[in-house]
């Protein structure tokens, strides 16, 4: 194709669609992961494994077939999870005695799925045991009114219902005052969480958290929904011990679709145990055995459940679920997940979709305002840590805005919005090389009383300050980040699994990579790099770009792709010879958000792409397309 390139930016586009000055960003580069030896024994055990997938697994440290066995039989047993058995016994007794139980969840997708898992599990177990009255409710605190976690205000709100038990999911590990208030009100408390615990734990009947210092559970990477699932299993085991063979208790496997969703949405590392949970949940979704609410959300996202992946859950379902917690109340999200009919699921999912569209509009406005403010500032005075705020911003969206700015500038960012009573509530997002919670701890150390409260982990954190202290915080945060980074931003490194040859750029490779997951944090989706000529660019709605690409040969790719040539034999070949390769083949590419990331003139010369071979299904046709994650222009004088 030799058609002229079309301008990727529509007339009248705002000036901030192109990145600000290069001085705002650190250097960027694509770095190939070093080749890793593939286990000969493993290759013999799995002889039909696609060669590209072999290389990818080897680079992720897979050394045994057991690491690729994602059956439920390989799920880590609960042994070693401190307080889990006590919590299971206590809830089993509470169910059998018809005690009033209230599950207190968090207002994100992990908290919503954890709440739904425990609600569904305890209800089905109690009914199987013949409990006449299952007195089980859930409560999701309003993030704007009651804040995060089990607080004394939450306990006071629940007091009229007179619950006998409060069970937290995906929160509570720092709720010392809230747990004390609950006990003082005559309520017994079970804490289940997966966030980093403080030095002093809440006093409760049980505190279940795989990150406890004394915990010996095999996987420390469980999401909140994963901990809730293990608690449900502990309740089931406790009931079996109490009732023996008198009743047949239902399996908990039908809950794995929700476990998969919450695990992927919360961006926890996909160790082997979490990969099992996600893979088994995806298997149920693909087979038609998932919950109506999840199917309704997939449909609104335009995702095919028959081929659902972790990416579909992360980018199709989770944002719609999270929108309820950001703009309204997550109770709608939990009710959608618990819906047992298609009609009720569709009604609630449509409300979530409406909230998500509203969230996108609010996010776009806030991000544009933040970009204009940053571009108008003197960059040399800003330091390496960015802090933005506006008096009319929505506090439920600050986390997304901070993420957008972090991605654009590759800097730590804190975004604030008014939270009432003269306070600002902020969300921080960081980059590799700087621990966000540690940065806030340094600010607190350097300027005591500046931060009212804060918490979080390496890449994300939340905090509250007095509105009058915004300037002081901005200066202290910039100073802390500069000190922790020694005055220099870490380079933005884009990891690549190496090049692919023309023989490997096939629909078969794309299918192998899709089915080789689940991919996610700690087990990253494969990305490859290569030199391409851009024949054509076409802008799409939403700032996306569609490209027509021709591959420039890479000797490393040709050398490593010899095994792939054998795969071509027998498929489109004659006399057992490889199918002919069209060296002038044009590959379709899709660059989501590309219009905001590249300038038109950067496409006139050859470009280096970081991409994933993907499957595009459109109007009944299934084709290969390259999903582009990063693009670098090649200087004209560079030797290719």
Coordinates of C-alpha atoms in Angstrom, one line a residue:
X1 CA 0.0 0.0 0.0
X2 CA 1.3 3.4 -0.9
X3 CA -1.7 5.6 -0.1
X4 CA -0.8 8.9 1.5
X5 CA -0.8 9.0 5.3
X6 CA -3.9 10.7 6.7
X7 CA -3.5 13.2 9.5
X8 CA -4.2 11.4 12.8
X9 CA -5.5 14.5 14.5
X10 CA -8.9 16.0 13.6
X11 CA -9.1 19.7 12.8
X12 CA -9.6 21.8 16.0
X13 CA -8.1 19.2 18.3
X14 CA -7.1 20.7 21.7
X15 CA -3.4 21.6 22.0
X16 CA -2.8 19.1 24.7
X17 CA -3.4 16.1 22.5
X18 CA 0.3 16.1 21.8
X19 CA 2.7 15.4 24.6
X20 CA 4.2 18.5 26.3
X21 CA 7.9 19.3 25.9
X22 CA 10.4 16.4 26.0
X23 CA 11.9 17.9 29.1
X24 CA 8.8 16.7 31.0
X25 CA 9.6 13.1 30.3
X26 CA 12.5 10.8 31.0
X27 CA 14.2 8.8 28.3
X28 CA 12.2 6.0 26.9
X29 CA 13.4 2.8 25.3
X30 CA 12.4 -0.7 24.4
X31 CA 14.4 -3.4 26.2
X32 CA 14.4 -7.0 25.1
X33 CA 14.2 -9.5 27.9
X34 CA 17.3 -11.7 27.7
X35 CA 16.8 -15.1 26.1
X36 CA 16.1 -17.8 28.6
X37 CA 16.8 -21.6 28.3
X38 CA 13.8 -23.7 27.8
X39 CA 13.5 -26.9 29.8
X40 CA 14.2 -29.9 27.7
X41 CA 12.1 -32.0 30.0
X42 CA 9.2 -29.6 29.8
X43 CA 9.4 -29.5 26.0
X44 CA 9.1 -33.3 26.0
X45 CA 6.1 -33.1 28.4
X46 CA 4.3 -30.5 26.2
X47 CA 5.5 -31.4 22.7
X48 CA 2.8 -29.4 20.9
X49 CA 3.5 -26.1 22.7
X50 CA 3.8 -23.3 20.2
X51 CA 7.5 -22.2 19.8
X52 CA 6.8 -18.5 20.5
X53 CA 4.9 -19.5 23.6
X54 CA 7.9 -21.6 24.6
X55 CA 10.2 -18.6 24.4
X56 CA 7.7 -16.4 26.4
X57 CA 7.2 -19.0 29.2
X58 CA 11.0 -19.4 29.5
X59 CA 11.5 -15.7 29.8
X60 CA 8.9 -15.7 32.6
X61 CA 10.8 -18.3 34.5
X62 CA 8.6 -21.3 33.9
X63 CA 10.7 -24.4 34.4
X64 CA 8.2 -27.2 35.0
X65 CA 5.0 -28.5 33.6
X66 CA 3.4 -28.1 37.1
X67 CA 3.7 -24.3 36.7
X68 CA 1.4 -24.6 33.7
X69 CA -1.1 -26.9 35.3
X70 CA -3.9 -24.5 36.2
X71 CA -6.4 -27.2 37.3
X72 CA -8.2 -26.7 40.6
X73 CA -6.4 -29.7 42.0
X74 CA -3.2 -27.6 42.1
X75 CA -4.8 -24.8 44.1
X76 CA -2.8 -24.1 47.3
X77 CA -4.4 -25.6 50.4
X78 CA -5.4 -23.2 53.2
X79 CA -2.8 -24.5 55.6
X80 CA -0.8 -21.8 57.2
X81 CA -3.2 -18.9 56.7
X82 CA -3.4 -17.6 60.3
X83 CA -6.9 -17.4 61.9
X84 CA -8.6 -18.8 58.8
X85 CA -9.8 -22.0 60.6
X86 CA -11.0 -19.9 63.5
X87 CA -12.9 -17.6 61.2
X88 CA -14.5 -20.6 59.4
X89 CA -15.6 -22.2 62.6
X90 CA -17.1 -19.0 64.0
X91 CA -19.1 -18.3 60.8
X92 CA -20.3 -21.9 60.6
X93 CA -21.6 -21.6 64.1
X94 CA -23.1 -18.2 63.4
X95 CA -25.0 -19.6 60.4
X96 CA -26.3 -22.6 62.2
X97 CA -27.5 -20.4 65.1
X98 CA -29.2 -18.0 62.7
X99 CA -27.1 -15.1 63.9
X100 CA -27.3 -11.7 62.2
X101 CA -24.2 -11.3 59.9
X102 CA -23.2 -8.2 58.0
X103 CA -20.4 -8.2 55.4
X104 CA -18.6 -4.9 55.2
X105 CA -17.0 -4.5 51.8
X106 CA -14.8 -2.0 49.9
X107 CA -16.0 0.2 47.1
X108 CA -13.9 -1.1 44.3
X109 CA -14.2 -4.1 42.0
X110 CA -12.2 -6.3 44.3
X111 CA -14.4 -5.4 47.3
X112 CA -17.6 -5.8 45.3
X113 CA -16.6 -9.3 44.1
X114 CA -15.4 -10.3 47.6
X115 CA -18.7 -9.2 49.0
X116 CA -20.7 -11.1 46.4
X117 CA -18.6 -14.2 46.9
X118 CA -19.1 -14.3 50.6
X119 CA -22.8 -13.4 50.3
X120 CA -23.5 -16.2 47.8
X121 CA -21.3 -18.8 49.6
X122 CA -22.8 -18.2 53.0
X123 CA -26.4 -18.1 51.7
X124 CA -26.0 -21.4 49.7
X125 CA -24.2 -23.2 52.6
X126 CA -26.8 -22.1 55.1
X127 CA -29.7 -23.2 52.9
X128 CA -28.1 -26.6 52.3
X129 CA -27.8 -27.0 56.1
X130 CA -31.5 -26.3 56.5
X131 CA -31.1 -23.0 58.3
X132 CA -34.6 -21.6 58.5
X133 CA -33.6 -17.9 58.6
X134 CA -30.4 -16.8 56.8
X135 CA -29.9 -13.4 58.4
X136 CA -27.2 -12.1 56.0
X137 CA -26.7 -8.6 54.7
X138 CA -23.9 -6.6 53.2
X139 CA -22.9 -2.9 53.6
X140 CA -20.6 -0.9 51.3
X141 CA -19.6 2.4 52.9
X142 CA -20.1 5.5 50.8
X143 CA -16.6 6.7 50.0
X144 CA -17.6 10.3 50.1
X145 CA -19.5 10.2 53.4
X146 CA -18.0 7.4 55.4
X147 CA -14.6 6.9 53.8
X148 CA -12.6 3.7 53.6
X149 CA -12.8 0.7 55.8
X150 CA -14.5 -0.3 59.0
X151 CA -14.6 3.0 60.8
X152 CA -16.5 4.0 64.0
X153 CA -18.9 5.9 61.7
X154 CA -19.7 2.7 59.8
X155 CA -20.3 0.9 63.1
X156 CA -22.7 3.7 64.2
X157 CA -24.5 3.5 60.9
X158 CA -25.0 -0.3 61.3
X159 CA -26.0 -0.2 65.0
X160 CA -29.8 0.0 64.3
X161 CA -29.6 -3.3 62.5
X162 CA -28.1 -4.9 65.5
X163 CA -25.8 -7.3 63.7
X164 CA -24.2 -10.0 65.8
X165 CA -21.2 -10.3 63.5
X166 CA -19.3 -7.9 61.2
X167 CA -17.1 -9.5 58.6
X168 CA -14.9 -7.3 56.5
X169 CA -13.7 -8.2 53.0
X170 CA -10.9 -6.3 51.2
X171 CA -10.5 -3.9 54.1
X172 CA -10.2 -3.7 57.9
X173 CA -6.6 -4.5 58.5
X174 CA -6.0 -1.0 59.8
X175 CA -9.4 -0.5 61.4
X176 CA -8.3 -0.5 65.0
X177 CA -10.8 2.1 66.1
X178 CA -13.6 0.6 64.1
X179 CA -13.1 -2.9 65.4
X180 CA -13.0 -1.5 69.0
X181 CA -16.3 0.5 68.4
X182 CA -17.9 -2.7 67.1
X183 CA -16.9 -4.7 70.1
X184 CA -18.2 -1.9 72.4
X185 CA -21.5 -2.1 70.6
X186 CA -21.8 -5.8 71.2
X187 CA -20.8 -6.9 67.7
X188 CA -18.2 -9.6 67.1
X189 CA -15.7 -8.9 64.3
X190 CA -13.8 -11.0 61.7
X191 CA -11.3 -9.1 59.5
X192 CA -10.3 -10.4 56.1
X193 CA -8.0 -8.2 54.0
X194 CA -5.0 -8.4 51.7
X195 CA -3.4 -5.0 52.2
X196 CA -0.2 -4.4 54.2
X197 CA -0.9 -4.7 57.9
X198 CA 0.2 -2.1 60.4
X199 CA 2.5 -3.0 63.3
X200 CA -0.6 -3.3 65.6
X201 CA -3.5 -5.3 64.3
X202 CA -7.2 -4.7 65.2
X203 CA -8.5 -6.8 68.1
X204 CA -11.0 -9.3 66.5
X205 CA -12.2 -12.8 66.7
X206 CA -10.0 -13.5 63.7
X207 CA -7.7 -11.4 61.4
X208 CA -7.2 -13.2 58.1
X209 CA -4.5 -11.7 55.9
X210 CA -1.8 -13.6 53.9
X211 CA 0.5 -10.6 54.4
X212 CA 0.6 -11.0 58.2
X213 CA 4.1 -11.4 59.4
X214 CA 3.3 -14.7 61.1
X215 CA 1.3 -16.1 58.1
X216 CA 2.7 -19.1 56.3
X217 CA 0.2 -19.5 53.5
X218 CA 1.7 -20.5 50.1
X219 CA 0.6 -17.4 48.2
X220 CA 1.0 -13.8 49.6
X221 CA -0.5 -12.3 46.4
X222 CA -4.2 -13.1 47.0
X223 CA -6.6 -10.3 46.2
X224 CA -9.4 -9.5 48.7
X225 CA -11.8 -11.7 46.7
X226 CA -9.2 -14.5 46.9
X227 CA -9.1 -14.2 50.7
X228 CA -12.9 -14.2 50.8
X229 CA -13.0 -17.3 48.6
X230 CA -10.7 -19.1 51.0
X231 CA -12.8 -18.0 54.0
X232 CA -15.9 -19.4 52.2
X233 CA -14.0 -22.7 51.8
X234 CA -13.1 -22.7 55.5
X235 CA -16.8 -22.2 56.5
X236 CA -17.7 -25.1 54.2
X237 CA -15.0 -27.3 55.8
X238 CA -16.2 -26.3 59.3
X239 CA -19.8 -27.2 58.4
X240 CA -18.7 -30.6 57.1
X241 CA -16.9 -31.3 60.3
X242 CA -19.9 -30.4 62.4
X243 CA -22.5 -32.2 60.3
X244 CA -20.6 -35.1 58.9
X245 CA -22.4 -36.8 56.1
X246 CA -25.8 -35.6 57.1
X247 CA -26.0 -33.0 54.3
X248 CA -24.5 -32.5 50.9
X249 CA -22.9 -29.1 50.8
X250 CA -22.7 -27.2 47.5
X251 CA -19.5 -26.7 45.6
X252 CA -17.9 -23.3 45.7
X253 CA -16.5 -23.6 42.2
X254 CA -19.4 -21.6 40.7
X255 CA -18.0 -18.5 42.5
X256 CA -14.7 -18.6 40.5
X257 CA -16.0 -16.3 37.8
X258 CA -16.3 -13.6 40.5
X259 CA -12.9 -14.5 42.0
X260 CA -11.3 -14.2 38.5
X261 CA -12.9 -10.7 38.0
X262 CA -11.8 -9.3 41.3
X263 CA -8.3 -10.7 41.1
X264 CA -7.7 -9.3 37.7
X265 CA -9.3 -5.9 38.5
X266 CA -7.2 -5.4 41.6
X267 CA -3.9 -5.8 39.7
X268 CA -2.4 -8.3 42.2
X269 CA 0.6 -10.4 41.0
X270 CA -0.5 -13.4 39.0
X271 CA 1.5 -16.1 40.8
X272 CA 0.7 -19.7 40.1
X273 CA -2.1 -19.7 42.6
X274 CA -3.8 -16.6 41.3
X275 CA -3.4 -17.8 37.8
X276 CA -5.3 -20.9 38.7
X277 CA -8.1 -18.9 40.2
X278 CA -8.3 -16.6 37.1
X279 CA -8.0 -19.5 34.6
X280 CA -10.7 -21.5 36.3
X281 CA -13.0 -18.4 36.4
X282 CA -12.4 -17.7 32.7
X283 CA -13.2 -21.3 31.9
X284 CA -16.6 -21.0 33.6
X285 CA -17.2 -17.7 31.7
X286 CA -16.3 -19.2 28.4
X287 CA -18.5 -22.3 29.0
X288 CA -21.6 -20.3 29.8
X289 CA -21.6 -21.1 33.6
X290 CA -20.9 -17.7 34.9
X291 CA -23.3 -15.3 36.7
X292 CA -25.9 -13.3 34.7
X293 CA -24.5 -10.0 35.9
X294 CA -21.0 -10.7 34.6
X295 CA -22.4 -11.7 31.2
X296 CA -24.5 -8.5 31.1
X297 CA -21.4 -6.4 31.7
X298 CA -19.4 -8.3 29.1
X299 CA -22.2 -7.6 26.6
X300 CA -22.2 -3.9 27.3
X301 CA -18.4 -3.9 26.8
X302 CA -18.8 -5.6 23.5
X303 CA -16.7 -8.6 24.7
X304 CA -17.4 -12.2 23.6
X305 CA -17.7 -14.4 26.7
X306 CA -16.9 -17.5 24.6
X307 CA -13.3 -16.2 24.2
X308 CA -13.1 -14.0 27.3
X309 CA -9.6 -13.2 28.6
X310 CA -8.2 -11.5 31.6
X311 CA -7.9 -8.3 29.4
X312 CA -11.6 -8.4 28.8
X313 CA -12.3 -8.5 32.5
X314 CA -9.7 -5.8 33.3
X315 CA -10.7 -3.3 30.6
X316 CA -14.3 -4.3 29.8
X317 CA -16.0 -5.3 33.0
X318 CA -13.9 -3.8 35.9
X319 CA -14.3 -0.1 34.8
X320 CA -18.1 -0.4 34.7
X321 CA -18.1 -2.0 38.1
X322 CA -15.7 0.5 39.6
X323 CA -17.8 3.4 38.2
X324 CA -20.4 2.7 40.9
X325 CA -17.9 3.1 43.7
X326 CA -16.4 6.2 42.1
X327 CA -19.5 8.2 41.4
X328 CA -22.3 6.7 43.5
X329 CA -22.4 3.6 45.7
X330 CA -21.0 0.2 45.0
X331 CA -24.1 -1.5 46.3
X332 CA -25.4 -1.4 42.7
X333 CA -22.3 -3.3 41.6
X334 CA -22.8 -6.0 44.2
X335 CA -26.5 -6.3 43.4
X336 CA -25.5 -6.7 39.7
X337 CA -23.1 -9.5 40.6
X338 CA -25.7 -11.2 42.8
X339 CA -28.5 -10.9 40.3
X340 CA -30.0 -14.4 39.6
X341 CA -32.0 -13.5 36.5
X342 CA -31.0 -12.0 33.2
X343 CA -33.6 -9.2 33.5
X344 CA -32.4 -8.0 36.9
X345 CA -28.8 -8.3 35.8
X346 CA -29.4 -6.2 32.6
X347 CA -31.2 -3.5 34.6
X348 CA -28.3 -3.1 37.1
X349 CA -25.6 -3.5 34.5
X350 CA -27.1 -0.7 32.4
X351 CA -27.0 1.6 35.4
X352 CA -23.3 0.7 35.9
X353 CA -22.7 1.4 32.2
X354 CA -24.4 4.8 32.5
X355 CA -22.2 5.6 35.5
X356 CA -19.1 4.6 33.6
X357 CA -20.0 6.9 30.7
X358 CA -20.4 9.7 33.2
X359 CA -17.1 8.8 34.8
X360 CA -15.4 9.0 31.4
X361 CA -16.7 12.5 30.8
X362 CA -15.7 13.7 34.3
X363 CA -12.3 12.0 33.9
X364 CA -11.7 13.6 30.5
X365 CA -12.5 17.1 31.8
X366 CA -10.3 16.7 34.8
X367 CA -7.4 15.3 32.8
X368 CA -7.6 18.1 30.3
X369 CA -7.5 20.7 33.1
X370 CA -4.6 19.0 34.8
X371 CA -2.6 18.9 31.5
X372 CA -3.2 22.6 30.8
X373 CA -2.1 23.5 34.3
X374 CA 1.1 21.4 34.0
X375 CA 2.0 22.7 30.6
X376 CA 1.5 26.3 31.9
X377 CA 3.8 25.8 34.8
X378 CA 7.6 26.1 34.7
X379 CA 8.8 22.6 34.6
X380 CA 12.1 23.4 36.3
X381 CA 10.2 24.5 39.4
X382 CA 7.9 21.5 39.6
X383 CA 10.4 18.8 40.7
X384 CA 10.0 15.2 39.8
X385 CA 6.8 14.6 41.7
X386 CA 3.6 16.2 40.3
X387 CA 0.7 17.4 42.4
X388 CA -2.5 18.7 40.9
X389 CA -5.8 19.8 42.2
X390 CA -8.9 21.9 41.3
X391 CA -11.8 23.2 43.5
X392 CA -14.5 21.4 41.4
X393 CA -12.8 18.1 40.8
X394 CA -14.6 14.8 41.7
X395 CA -12.8 12.8 44.4
X396 CA -14.0 9.5 43.0
X397 CA -12.0 10.1 39.8
X398 CA -8.7 11.4 41.1
X399 CA -7.1 8.0 41.0
X400 CA -7.7 7.6 37.3
X401 CA -6.5 11.2 36.6
X402 CA -3.3 10.5 38.5
X403 CA -2.8 7.3 36.5
X404 CA -3.3 9.1 33.2
X405 CA -0.8 11.8 34.2
X406 CA 1.7 9.2 35.4
X407 CA 1.5 7.3 32.1
X408 CA 1.9 10.5 30.1
X409 CA 4.8 12.0 32.1
X410 CA 6.2 8.9 33.7
X411 CA 6.4 10.7 37.0
X412 CA 4.9 10.1 40.5
X413 CA 1.6 12.0 40.7
X414 CA -0.9 13.0 43.4
X415 CA -4.3 14.3 42.4
X416 CA -6.5 16.0 45.0
X417 CA -10.2 16.9 45.1
X418 CA -12.3 18.6 47.8
X419 CA -13.6 16.2 50.4
X420 CA -15.6 18.6 52.6
X421 CA -14.9 20.2 55.9
X422 CA -11.9 22.0 54.5
X423 CA -10.1 18.9 53.5
X424 CA -8.7 17.5 50.2
X425 CA -8.6 13.8 49.5
X426 CA -5.8 12.7 47.2
X427 CA -4.9 9.6 45.1
X428 CA -1.2 8.9 44.3
X429 CA 0.2 6.8 41.5
X430 CA 3.9 6.0 41.1
X431 CA 6.4 4.6 38.6
X432 CA 8.9 1.8 39.1
X433 CA 11.7 2.9 41.3
X434 CA 9.7 5.0 43.7
X435 CA 7.5 3.5 46.5
X436 CA 4.5 5.8 46.8
X437 CA 3.6 5.0 50.4
X438 CA 7.2 5.4 51.4
X439 CA 7.2 8.8 49.7
X440 CA 4.2 9.9 51.8
X441 CA 5.8 8.5 54.9
X442 CA 8.8 10.7 54.2
X443 CA 6.6 13.7 53.8
X444 CA 5.0 12.9 57.1
X445 CA 8.4 12.5 58.7
X446 CA 9.7 15.8 57.3
X447 CA 6.6 17.8 58.0
X448 CA 4.6 16.3 60.9
X449 CA 0.9 16.9 60.9
X450 CA 0.9 17.9 57.2
X451 CA -0.9 14.7 56.2
X452 CA -4.0 13.8 58.2
X453 CA -4.1 10.2 57.2
X454 CA -2.6 8.0 54.4
X455 CA -2.2 4.4 53.3
X456 CA -1.4 2.3 50.3
X457 CA 1.4 0.4 48.7
X458 CA 4.3 0.8 46.2
X459 CA 2.3 2.0 43.1
X460 CA -0.8 3.6 44.6
X461 CA -1.8 5.3 47.8
X462 CA -4.5 7.6 49.2
X463 CA -4.2 10.5 51.6
X464 CA -6.1 13.4 53.2
X465 CA -4.8 16.8 53.9
X466 CA -6.2 20.2 54.9
X467 CA -7.1 22.3 51.9
X468 CA -5.0 25.1 53.3
X469 CA -1.9 22.9 53.2
X470 CA -2.0 22.1 49.5
X471 CA 1.0 24.3 48.7
X472 CA 3.0 23.0 51.6
X473 CA 2.2 19.4 50.5
X474 CA 3.2 20.1 46.9
X475 CA 6.6 21.4 47.9
X476 CA 7.2 18.6 50.5
X477 CA 6.1 15.9 48.0
X478 CA 8.3 17.2 45.3
X479 CA 11.3 17.4 47.7
X480 CA 10.7 13.8 48.9
X481 CA 10.5 12.4 45.4
X482 CA 13.6 14.3 44.3
X483 CA 15.5 13.0 47.3
X484 CA 14.3 9.4 46.8
X485 CA 15.1 9.4 43.1
X486 CA 18.4 11.3 43.6
X487 CA 17.2 14.1 41.3
X488 CA 16.7 11.9 38.2
X489 CA 13.7 10.2 36.8
X490 CA 14.1 6.5 36.1
X491 CA 14.0 5.8 32.4
X492 CA 10.7 4.5 31.0
X493 CA 11.5 1.0 30.0
X494 CA 9.2 -1.0 27.8
X495 CA 9.9 -4.7 28.1
X496 CA 9.9 -6.8 24.9
X497 CA 10.0 -10.5 24.4
X498 CA 12.1 -9.9 21.3
X499 CA 11.3 -9.9 17.6
X500 CA 8.9 -12.0 15.6
X501 CA 9.6 -13.1 12.0
X502 CA 7.2 -13.1 9.2
X503 CA 6.6 -16.8 9.7
X504 CA 5.6 -16.1 13.3
X505 CA 3.3 -13.2 12.6
X506 CA 0.3 -15.4 12.1
X507 CA -3.2 -15.8 13.4
X508 CA -2.0 -19.1 14.9
X509 CA 0.6 -17.3 17.0
X510 CA -2.0 -14.8 18.2
X511 CA -4.3 -17.7 19.3
X512 CA -1.5 -19.4 21.1
X513 CA -0.6 -16.3 23.0
X514 CA -4.3 -15.6 23.9
X515 CA -4.8 -19.1 25.2
X516 CA -1.4 -19.2 26.9
X517 CA -2.6 -16.8 29.7
X518 CA -4.0 -15.6 31.9
X519 CA -1.5 -12.7 31.7
X520 CA -1.3 -9.9 34.2
X521 CA 0.9 -8.3 36.9
X522 CA 3.9 -10.5 37.6
X523 CA 3.2 -12.7 34.5
X524 CA 3.0 -10.0 31.9
X525 CA 1.2 -10.3 28.6
X526 CA 3.7 -10.9 25.8
X527 CA 4.9 -7.9 23.8
X528 CA 7.3 -8.1 20.9
X529 CA 9.2 -5.4 19.0
X530 CA 10.2 -4.9 15.4
X531 CA 10.9 -2.3 12.7
X532 CA 8.0 -1.4 10.4
X533 CA 7.2 1.0 7.6
X534 CA 3.8 2.7 8.1
X535 CA 1.9 2.7 4.8
X536 CA -1.3 4.3 6.1
X537 CA -2.8 5.9 9.2
X538 CA -6.5 6.2 9.8
X539 CA -7.9 8.0 12.9
X540 CA -10.7 6.3 14.8
X541 CA -13.2 7.7 17.3
X542 CA -11.9 8.0 20.8
X543 CA -8.3 9.1 19.8
X544 CA -7.4 5.6 18.5
X545 CA -5.4 4.9 15.3
X546 CA -5.5 2.2 12.7
X547 CA -2.3 1.6 10.8
X548 CA -1.2 -0.4 7.8
X549 CA 2.3 -1.8 8.5
X550 CA 5.0 -3.6 6.6
X551 CA 7.7 -5.5 8.6
X552 CA 11.4 -4.8 8.0
X553 CA 13.3 -8.1 8.3
X554 CA 15.2 -8.7 11.6
X555 CA 18.0 -11.3 11.4
X556 CA 17.5 -12.2 15.1
X557 CA 13.8 -13.0 14.5
X558 CA 14.7 -15.1 11.4
X559 CA 17.3 -17.0 13.4
X560 CA 15.0 -17.8 16.4
X561 CA 11.9 -18.6 14.3
X562 CA 13.2 -21.8 12.8
X563 CA 10.8 -23.9 15.0
X564 CA 7.9 -21.8 13.7
X565 CA 8.6 -22.8 10.2
X566 CA 7.8 -26.4 11.1
X567 CA 4.4 -25.3 12.3
X568 CA 3.6 -24.0 8.8
X569 CA 4.0 -27.5 7.4
X570 CA 0.7 -29.2 6.7
X571 CA -1.3 -25.9 6.9
X572 CA -1.4 -24.2 3.6
X573 CA 1.6 -26.2 2.4
X574 CA 2.4 -28.7 -0.3
X575 CA 4.6 -31.8 0.0
X576 CA 5.2 -31.0 3.6
X577 CA 7.0 -27.8 2.7
X578 CA 6.4 -24.5 4.6
X579 CA 3.7 -22.3 3.2
X580 CA 5.1 -19.4 1.2
X581 CA 5.5 -16.2 3.0
X582 CA 4.5 -12.9 1.4
X583 CA 7.5 -10.6 2.2
X584 CA 5.4 -7.6 1.2
X585 CA 2.5 -8.5 3.5
X586 CA 0.7 -5.6 5.1
X587 CA -0.3 -6.1 8.7
X588 CA -3.2 -4.2 10.2
X589 CA -2.4 -2.5 13.5
X590 CA -4.5 -0.8 16.2
X591 CA -3.0 1.8 18.5
X592 CA -5.4 2.6 21.3
X593 CA -5.0 6.2 22.4
X594 CA -2.3 6.7 19.8
X595 CA -3.5 10.1 18.7
X596 CA -2.5 11.5 22.1
X597 CA 0.9 9.8 22.0
X598 CA 2.5 10.4 18.6
X599 CA 2.9 13.3 16.2
X600 CA 2.1 12.8 12.5
X601 CA 5.6 13.5 11.3
X602 CA 6.9 10.6 13.4
X603 CA 5.2 8.2 11.0
X604 CA 7.1 9.3 7.9
X605 CA 10.2 7.3 8.7
X606 CA 10.5 3.7 9.8
X607 CA 9.2 3.1 13.3
X608 CA 10.0 0.6 16.1
X609 CA 6.8 -0.9 17.5
X610 CA 6.2 -2.7 20.8
X611 CA 3.1 -4.8 20.0
X612 CA 1.1 -8.0 20.7
X613 CA -0.3 -10.2 17.9
X614 CA -4.0 -10.1 18.5
X615 CA -7.2 -11.5 17.1
X616 CA -9.7 -9.1 15.4
X617 CA -13.2 -10.4 15.0
X618 CA -15.4 -8.2 12.8
X619 CA -18.6 -9.0 10.9
X620 CA -17.9 -12.7 11.0
X621 CA -14.3 -12.4 9.9
X622 CA -11.4 -13.4 12.1
X623 CA -8.0 -11.8 11.2
X624 CA -4.6 -11.0 12.7
X625 CA -4.0 -7.5 13.9
X626 CA -1.0 -6.0 15.8
X627 CA -2.1 -4.3 19.1
X628 CA 0.5 -1.5 19.5
X629 CA 1.6 -0.6 23.0
X630 CA 4.5 1.8 22.2
X631 CA 5.9 3.5 19.1
X632 CA 9.4 5.0 18.5
X633 CA 10.4 6.8 15.4
X634 CA 13.8 5.9 13.9
X635 CA 16.2 8.8 13.2
X636 CA 16.9 9.2 9.4
X637 CA 20.6 8.7 9.8
X638 CA 20.3 5.5 11.8
X639 CA 21.5 2.3 10.2
X640 CA 18.7 -0.2 10.2

